[in-house]
Coordinates of C-alpha atoms and ligand atoms in Angstrom, one line a residue:
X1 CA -9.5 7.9 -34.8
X2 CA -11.6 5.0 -33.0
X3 CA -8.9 3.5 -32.0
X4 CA -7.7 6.6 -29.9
X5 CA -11.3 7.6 -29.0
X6 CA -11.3 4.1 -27.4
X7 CA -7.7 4.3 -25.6
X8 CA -9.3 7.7 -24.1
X9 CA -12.0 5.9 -22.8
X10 CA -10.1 3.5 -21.8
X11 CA -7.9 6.0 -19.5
X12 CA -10.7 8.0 -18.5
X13 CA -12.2 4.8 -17.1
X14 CA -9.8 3.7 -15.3
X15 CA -9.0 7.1 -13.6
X16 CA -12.7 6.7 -12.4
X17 CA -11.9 2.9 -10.8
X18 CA -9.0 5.1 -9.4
X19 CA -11.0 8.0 -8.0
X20 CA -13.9 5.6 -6.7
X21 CA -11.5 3.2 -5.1
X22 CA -9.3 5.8 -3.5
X23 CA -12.7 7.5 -2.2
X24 CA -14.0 3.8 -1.2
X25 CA -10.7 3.1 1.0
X26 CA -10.8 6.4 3.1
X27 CA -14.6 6.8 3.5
X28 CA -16.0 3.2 3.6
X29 CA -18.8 2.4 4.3
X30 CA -20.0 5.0 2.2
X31 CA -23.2 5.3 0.2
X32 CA -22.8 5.3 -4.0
X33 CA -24.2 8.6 -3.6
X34 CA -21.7 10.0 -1.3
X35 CA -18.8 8.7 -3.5
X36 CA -20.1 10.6 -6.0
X37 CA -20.2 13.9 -4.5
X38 CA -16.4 13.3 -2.9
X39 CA -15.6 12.8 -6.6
X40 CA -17.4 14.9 -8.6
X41 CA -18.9 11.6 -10.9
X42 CA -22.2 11.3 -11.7
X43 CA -24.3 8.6 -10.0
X44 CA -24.3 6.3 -13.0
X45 CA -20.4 6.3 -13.7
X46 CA -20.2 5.5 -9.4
X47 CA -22.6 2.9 -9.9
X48 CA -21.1 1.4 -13.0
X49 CA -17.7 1.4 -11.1
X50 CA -19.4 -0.1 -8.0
X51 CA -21.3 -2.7 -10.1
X52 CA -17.8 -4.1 -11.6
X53 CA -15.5 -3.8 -8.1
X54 CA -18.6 -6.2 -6.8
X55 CA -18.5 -8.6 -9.7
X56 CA -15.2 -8.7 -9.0
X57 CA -15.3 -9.0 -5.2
X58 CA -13.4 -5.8 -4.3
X59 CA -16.2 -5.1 -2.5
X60 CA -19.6 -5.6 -0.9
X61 CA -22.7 -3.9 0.4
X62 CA -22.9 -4.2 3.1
X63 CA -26.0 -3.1 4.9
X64 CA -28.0 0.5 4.7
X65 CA -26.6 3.6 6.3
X66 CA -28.5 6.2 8.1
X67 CA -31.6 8.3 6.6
X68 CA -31.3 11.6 5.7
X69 CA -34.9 12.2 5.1
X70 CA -35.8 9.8 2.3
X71 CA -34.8 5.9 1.8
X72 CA -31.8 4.9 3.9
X73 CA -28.6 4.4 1.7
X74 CA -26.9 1.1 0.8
X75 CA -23.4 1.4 2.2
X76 CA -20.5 0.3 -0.1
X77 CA -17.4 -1.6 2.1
X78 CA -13.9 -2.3 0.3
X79 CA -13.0 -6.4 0.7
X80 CA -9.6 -6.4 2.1
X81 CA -9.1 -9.9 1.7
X82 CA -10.6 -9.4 -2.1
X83 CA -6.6 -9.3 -3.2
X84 CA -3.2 -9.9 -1.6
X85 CA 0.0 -8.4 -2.6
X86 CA 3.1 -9.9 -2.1
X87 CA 5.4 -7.1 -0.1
X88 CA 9.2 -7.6 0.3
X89 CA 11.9 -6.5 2.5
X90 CA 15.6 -6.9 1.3
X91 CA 17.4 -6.3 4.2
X92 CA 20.9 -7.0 4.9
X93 CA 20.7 -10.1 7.1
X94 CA 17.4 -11.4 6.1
X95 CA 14.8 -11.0 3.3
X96 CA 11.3 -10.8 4.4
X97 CA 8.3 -11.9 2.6
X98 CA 4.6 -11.2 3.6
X99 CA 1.2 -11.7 1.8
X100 CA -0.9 -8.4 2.5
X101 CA -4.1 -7.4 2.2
X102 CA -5.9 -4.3 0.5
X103 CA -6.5 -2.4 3.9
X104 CA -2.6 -3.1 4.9
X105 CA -3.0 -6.3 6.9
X106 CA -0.4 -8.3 7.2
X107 CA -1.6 -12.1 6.7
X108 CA 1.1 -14.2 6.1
X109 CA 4.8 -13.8 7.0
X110 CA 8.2 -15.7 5.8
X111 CA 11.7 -15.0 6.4
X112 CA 14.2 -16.3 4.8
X113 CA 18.3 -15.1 6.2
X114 CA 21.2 -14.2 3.3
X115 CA 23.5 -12.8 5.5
X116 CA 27.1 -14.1 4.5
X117 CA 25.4 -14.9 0.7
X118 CA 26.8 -13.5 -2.5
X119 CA 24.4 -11.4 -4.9
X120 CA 23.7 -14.6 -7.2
X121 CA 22.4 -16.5 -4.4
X122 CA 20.9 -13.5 -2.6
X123 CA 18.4 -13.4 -5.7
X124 CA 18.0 -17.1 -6.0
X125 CA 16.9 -16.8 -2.1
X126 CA 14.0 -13.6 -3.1
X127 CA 13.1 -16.1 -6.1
X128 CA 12.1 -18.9 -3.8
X129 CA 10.5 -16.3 -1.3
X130 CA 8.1 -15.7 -4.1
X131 CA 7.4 -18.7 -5.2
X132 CA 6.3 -19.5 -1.8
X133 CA 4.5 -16.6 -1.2
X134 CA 2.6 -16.9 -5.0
X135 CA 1.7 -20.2 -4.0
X136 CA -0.1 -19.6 -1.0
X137 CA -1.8 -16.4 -2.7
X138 CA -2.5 -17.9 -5.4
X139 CA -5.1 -16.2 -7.6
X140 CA -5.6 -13.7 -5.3
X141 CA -2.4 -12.5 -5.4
X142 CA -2.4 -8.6 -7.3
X143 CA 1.0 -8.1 -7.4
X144 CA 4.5 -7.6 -6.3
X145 CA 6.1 -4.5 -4.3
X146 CA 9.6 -4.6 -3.3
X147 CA 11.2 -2.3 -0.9
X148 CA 15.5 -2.6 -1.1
X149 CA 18.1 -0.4 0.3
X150 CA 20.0 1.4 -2.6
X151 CA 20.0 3.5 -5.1
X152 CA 16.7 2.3 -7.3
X153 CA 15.1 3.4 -10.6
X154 CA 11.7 2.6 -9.9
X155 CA 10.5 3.8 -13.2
X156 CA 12.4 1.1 -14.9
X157 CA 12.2 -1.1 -12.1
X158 CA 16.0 -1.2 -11.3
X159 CA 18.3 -1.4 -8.8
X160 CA 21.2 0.9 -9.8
X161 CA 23.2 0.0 -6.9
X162 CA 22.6 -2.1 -3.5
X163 CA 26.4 -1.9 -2.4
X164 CA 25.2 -4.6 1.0
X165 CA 23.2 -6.9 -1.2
X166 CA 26.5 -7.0 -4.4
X167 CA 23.6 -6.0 -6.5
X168 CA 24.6 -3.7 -9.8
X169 CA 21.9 -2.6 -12.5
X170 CA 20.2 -5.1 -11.8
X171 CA 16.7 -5.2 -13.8
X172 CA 14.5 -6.5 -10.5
X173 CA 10.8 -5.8 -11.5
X174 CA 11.6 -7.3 -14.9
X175 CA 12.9 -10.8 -13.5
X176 CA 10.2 -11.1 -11.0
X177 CA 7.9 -9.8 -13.8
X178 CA 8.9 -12.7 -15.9
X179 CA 8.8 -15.7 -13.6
X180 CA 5.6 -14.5 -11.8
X181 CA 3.7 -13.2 -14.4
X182 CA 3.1 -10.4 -12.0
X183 CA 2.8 -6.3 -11.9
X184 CA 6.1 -6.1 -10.3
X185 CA 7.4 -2.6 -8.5
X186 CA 10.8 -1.7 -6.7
X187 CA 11.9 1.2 -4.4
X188 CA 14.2 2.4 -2.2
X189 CA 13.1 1.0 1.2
X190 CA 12.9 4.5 2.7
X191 CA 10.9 5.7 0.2
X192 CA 8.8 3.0 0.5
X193 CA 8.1 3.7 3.9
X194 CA 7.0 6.8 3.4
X195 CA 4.7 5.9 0.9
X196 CA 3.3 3.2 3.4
X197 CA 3.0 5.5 6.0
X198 CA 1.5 8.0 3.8
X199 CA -1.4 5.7 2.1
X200 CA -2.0 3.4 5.6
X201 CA -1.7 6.1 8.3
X202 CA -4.0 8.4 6.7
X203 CA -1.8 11.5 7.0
X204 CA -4.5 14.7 7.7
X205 CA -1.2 16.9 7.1
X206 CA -1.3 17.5 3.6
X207 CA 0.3 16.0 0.6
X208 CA 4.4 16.2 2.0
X209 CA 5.8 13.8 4.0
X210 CA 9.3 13.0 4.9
X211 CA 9.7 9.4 6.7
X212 CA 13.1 8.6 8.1
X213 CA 13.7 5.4 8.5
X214 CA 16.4 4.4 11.0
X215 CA 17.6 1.1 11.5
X216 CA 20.7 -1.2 10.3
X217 CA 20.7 1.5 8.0
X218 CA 19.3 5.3 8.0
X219 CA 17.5 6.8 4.8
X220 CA 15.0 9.2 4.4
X221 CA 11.7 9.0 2.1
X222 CA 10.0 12.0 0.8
X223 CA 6.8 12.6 -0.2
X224 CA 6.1 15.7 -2.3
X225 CA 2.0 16.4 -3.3
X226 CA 1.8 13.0 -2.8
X227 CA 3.8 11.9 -4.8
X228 CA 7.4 9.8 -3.7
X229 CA 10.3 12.3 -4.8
X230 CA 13.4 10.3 -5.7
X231 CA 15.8 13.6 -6.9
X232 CA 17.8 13.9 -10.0
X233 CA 19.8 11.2 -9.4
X234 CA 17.5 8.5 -7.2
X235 CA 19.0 9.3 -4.1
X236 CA 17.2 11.7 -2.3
X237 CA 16.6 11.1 1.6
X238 CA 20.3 9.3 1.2
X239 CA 21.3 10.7 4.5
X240 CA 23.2 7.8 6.2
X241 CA 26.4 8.6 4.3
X242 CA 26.6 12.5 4.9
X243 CA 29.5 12.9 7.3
X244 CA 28.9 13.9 11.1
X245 CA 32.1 13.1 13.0
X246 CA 35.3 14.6 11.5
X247 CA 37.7 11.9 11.9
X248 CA 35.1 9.6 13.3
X249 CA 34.7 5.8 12.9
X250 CA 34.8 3.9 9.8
X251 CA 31.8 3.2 7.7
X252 CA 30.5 0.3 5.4
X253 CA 30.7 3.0 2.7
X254 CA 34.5 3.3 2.8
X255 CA 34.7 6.7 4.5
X256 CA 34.9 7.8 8.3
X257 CA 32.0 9.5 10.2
X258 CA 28.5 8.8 8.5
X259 CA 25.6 9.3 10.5
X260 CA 25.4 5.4 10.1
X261 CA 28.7 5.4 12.3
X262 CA 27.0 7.1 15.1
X263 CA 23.0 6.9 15.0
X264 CA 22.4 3.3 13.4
X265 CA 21.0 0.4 15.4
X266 CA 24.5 -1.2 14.7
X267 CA 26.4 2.1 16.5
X268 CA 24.1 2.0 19.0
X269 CA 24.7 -1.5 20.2
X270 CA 27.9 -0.8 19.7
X271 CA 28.0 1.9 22.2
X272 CA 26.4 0.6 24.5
X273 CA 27.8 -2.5 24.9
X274 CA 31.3 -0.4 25.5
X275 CA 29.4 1.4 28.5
X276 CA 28.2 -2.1 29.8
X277 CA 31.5 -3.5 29.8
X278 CA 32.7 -0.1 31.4
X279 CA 30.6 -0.8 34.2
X280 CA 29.3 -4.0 34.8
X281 CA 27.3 -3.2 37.8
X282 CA 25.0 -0.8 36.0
X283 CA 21.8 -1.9 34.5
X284 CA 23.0 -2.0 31.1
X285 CA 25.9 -4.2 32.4
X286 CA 23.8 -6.0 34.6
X287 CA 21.7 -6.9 31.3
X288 CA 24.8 -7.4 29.0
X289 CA 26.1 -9.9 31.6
X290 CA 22.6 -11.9 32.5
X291 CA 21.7 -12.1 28.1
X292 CA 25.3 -12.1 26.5
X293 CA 24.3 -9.3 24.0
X294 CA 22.2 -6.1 24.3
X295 CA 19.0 -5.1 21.7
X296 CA 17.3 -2.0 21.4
X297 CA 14.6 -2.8 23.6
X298 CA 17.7 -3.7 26.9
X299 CA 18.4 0.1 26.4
X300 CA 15.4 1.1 26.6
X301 CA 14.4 -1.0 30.0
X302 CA 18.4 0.6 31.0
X303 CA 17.0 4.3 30.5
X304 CA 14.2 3.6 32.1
X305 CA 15.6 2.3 35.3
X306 CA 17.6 5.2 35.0
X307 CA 21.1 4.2 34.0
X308 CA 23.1 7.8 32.8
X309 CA 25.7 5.5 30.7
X310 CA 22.3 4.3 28.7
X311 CA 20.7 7.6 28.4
X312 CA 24.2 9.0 27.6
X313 CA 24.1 6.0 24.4
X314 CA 20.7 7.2 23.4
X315 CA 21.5 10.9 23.4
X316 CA 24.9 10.5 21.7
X317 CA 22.6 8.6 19.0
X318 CA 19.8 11.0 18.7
X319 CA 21.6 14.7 18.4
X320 CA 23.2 13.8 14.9
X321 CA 19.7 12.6 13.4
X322 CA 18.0 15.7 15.0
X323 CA 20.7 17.8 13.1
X324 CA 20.4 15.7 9.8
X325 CA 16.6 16.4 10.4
X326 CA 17.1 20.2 11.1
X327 CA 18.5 20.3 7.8
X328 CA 15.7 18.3 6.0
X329 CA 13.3 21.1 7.8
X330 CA 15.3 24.3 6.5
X331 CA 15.3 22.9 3.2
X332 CA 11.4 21.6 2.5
X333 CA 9.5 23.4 5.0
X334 CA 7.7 20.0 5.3
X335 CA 5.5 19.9 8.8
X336 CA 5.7 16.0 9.2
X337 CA 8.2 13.6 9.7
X338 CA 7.8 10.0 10.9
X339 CA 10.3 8.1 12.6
X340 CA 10.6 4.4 11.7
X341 CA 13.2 1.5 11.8
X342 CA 14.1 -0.8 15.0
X343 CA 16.0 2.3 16.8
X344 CA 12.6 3.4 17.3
X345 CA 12.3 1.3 19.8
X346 CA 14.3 3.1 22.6
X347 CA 10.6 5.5 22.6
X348 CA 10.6 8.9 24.1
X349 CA 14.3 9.0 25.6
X350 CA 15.8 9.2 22.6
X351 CA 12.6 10.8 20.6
X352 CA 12.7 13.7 23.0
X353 CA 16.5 14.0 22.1
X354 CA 16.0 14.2 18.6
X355 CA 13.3 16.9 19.0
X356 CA 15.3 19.0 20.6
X357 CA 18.3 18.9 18.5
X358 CA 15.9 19.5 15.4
X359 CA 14.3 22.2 16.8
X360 CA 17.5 24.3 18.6
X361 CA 19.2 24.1 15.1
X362 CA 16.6 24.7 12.6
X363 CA 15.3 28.3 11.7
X364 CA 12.6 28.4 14.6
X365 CA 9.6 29.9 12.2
X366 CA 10.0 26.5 10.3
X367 CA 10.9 24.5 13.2
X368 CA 7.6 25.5 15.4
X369 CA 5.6 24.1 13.3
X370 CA 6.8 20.8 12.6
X371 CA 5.8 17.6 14.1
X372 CA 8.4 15.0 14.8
X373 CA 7.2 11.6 15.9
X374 CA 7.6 8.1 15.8
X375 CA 5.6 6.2 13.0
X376 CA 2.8 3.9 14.2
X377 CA 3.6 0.6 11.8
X378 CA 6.5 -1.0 13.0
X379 CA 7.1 -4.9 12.6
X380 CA 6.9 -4.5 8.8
X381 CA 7.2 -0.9 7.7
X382 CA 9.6 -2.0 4.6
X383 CA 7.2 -4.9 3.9
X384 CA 3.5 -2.6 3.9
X385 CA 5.4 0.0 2.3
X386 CA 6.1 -1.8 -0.5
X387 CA 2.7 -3.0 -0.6
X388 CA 1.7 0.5 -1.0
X389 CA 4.1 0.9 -4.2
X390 CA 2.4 -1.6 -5.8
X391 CA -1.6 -0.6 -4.9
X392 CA -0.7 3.4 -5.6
X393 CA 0.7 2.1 -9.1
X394 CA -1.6 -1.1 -10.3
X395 CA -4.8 0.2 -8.5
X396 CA -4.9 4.0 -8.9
X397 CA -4.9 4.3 -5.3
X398 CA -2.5 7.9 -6.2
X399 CA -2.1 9.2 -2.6
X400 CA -4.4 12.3 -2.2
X401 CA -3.0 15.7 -2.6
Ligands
LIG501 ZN1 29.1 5.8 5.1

């Protein structure tokens, strides 16, 4: 009986670090008195849980607020430098590691490339990253988040299948657990966008979320009262792979006409570079001739000095992402969704594209009242998303609802 009395104090205490911290990070500064009113605590349990985050550096007064009438308020700041967290990328050509702070700041970044690699020597590679990057934290380091493309099981920490990276079941969380000593977490790196977006961006619209996240790869992350939802069978937001060309090119996948085929960054380059070499005097050929290979950003510039064969590119890209988003509206009713991922880059041009193609085939009830726009975060979206896996899970930071 004492022992469970204790394990319920236990839990009950720690869902109070939670509350307080959660309350800290969106209000701060913010008077021990006001935290207890946003969560319902009495002043004493606040204070307590103030008392210990300060003892343990988490954070600081920092200063008294402004009267109301009576004595002016100490104000209560979150340290962001307090802890670091160790957020990965797993892409396809490089892994990327970064030490980041607990207000999402990015403070140190290391790449390390494992394109051409096989799937032993792909994890040797992320094993070295974090050595590195556990070596410069040090003992400020909290713990690690890792964001992969795949199918993942974050609730056991694996990675089911990572058909880029020649990864099968393998048990992630647990090896990184093991050599770092570390809280370790792993996601699908869509879905770990979404959460970043969700917990950093400070969402007013509610507790649903879908981010999309189109790059190399496309995949969509959704966030149900606040909470990541990864479907029966961890693939949900797995939208690169639905076919959208009959007949259309082949895909990495083994099948013909994924929406990777035709609104990935790869496809796009792709494209574009065929319309440059179609006409070499354009400004996309001009810029294809003058660098020896296009990027995201050349198209952009190309649109804007108003090259049709680059806005033609862009368009061709957007309309099958506005339709795979149509369907994502019709089916969750959800009133935000976030772009993110390098395509990003070619901005309002294609942006407007994908807008329109949304909203002309969704049910228009739904489709009025949905914003589409491009996320704010992103250099490291992958990276600060999986940062945000790890501080919802090891610090109670459970995105509001
Ligand atoms: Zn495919």
């Amino acid at each position: 009986m004492a022992e469970q009395r204790k394990a319920t104090h236990q839990q009950t205490r720690a869902l109070n670090e939670g509350l307080v911290l959660r309350t800290l990070y969106d209000h701060a500064p913010i008077s021990r008195a006001d935290v207890a009113r946003r969560t319902g605590l009495t002043r004493t349990t606040v204070s307590d849980v103030v008392a210990d985050f300060i003892a343990d550096g988490l954070a600081r007064e920092i200063g008294r607020g402004p009267s109301s009438g009576g004595k002016a308020p100490i104000l209560v700041d979150v340290v962001g430098d307090a802890r670091l967290v160790i957020g990965l990328d797993l892409g396809e050509q490089q892994f990327v590691g970064a030490l980041v702070n607990l207000r999402g700041e990015v403070r140190h970044v290391v790449a390390a490339p494992v394109i051409g690699r096989d799937g032993a020597d792909r994890l040797a590679t992320l094993q070295r990253l974090v050595d590195d990057l556990r070596e410069l934290g040090r003992e400020r380091v909290l713990g690690i988040g890792v964001g992969t493309p795949g199918l993942v099981d974050t609730e056991r920490g694996t990675i089911r299948w990572a058909v880029n990276l020649e990864w099968q079941d393998l048990p992630l969380a647990a090896v990184l657990r093991e050599r770092t000593n570390l809280p370790t977490y792993v996601a699908n790196d869509a879905r770990a966008v979404a959460l970043g977006e969700y917990l950093f961006q400070r969402s007013d619209a509610g507790g649903n979320l879908v981010a999309i996240k189109v790059g190399l790869g496309i995949g969509a992350g959704i966030i149900l009262d606040g909470e990541p939802f990864a479907g029966d069978g961890l693939g949900a937001g797995e939208i690169g792979h639905t076919t959208v060309a009959e007949s259309g090119a082949p895909c990495r996948c083994g099948r013909y006409g994924c929406l990777e085929t035709v609104a990935s960054s790869r496809a796009i380059l792709r494209a574009a570079t065929a319309a440059a070499l179609e006409r070499p005097s354009s400004s996309l050929g001009r810029r294809l001739a003058h660098e020896g290979g296009l990027t995201i950003a050349d198209i952009e510039a190309s649109v804007r000095d108003g090259d049709d064969a680059a806005r033609s590119v862009v368009a061709d890209a957007a309309r099958p992402l506005g339709e795979a988003i149509a369907g994502i509206i019709g089916v969750l009713n959800i009133h935000r969704v976030v772009l993110l991922g390098s395509v990003t880059e070619l901005g309002e041009a294609w942006l407007s594209v994908v807008r329109a193609e949304a909203t002309r085939r969704a049910f228009p009830l739904l489709a009025e009242d949905t914003e589409i726009e491009i996320g704010h975060q992103n250099d490291n979206v992958v990276v600060l998303g999986a940062v945000a896996l790890l501080l919802t899970r090891e610090l109670g930071l459970a995105p509001k609802r």
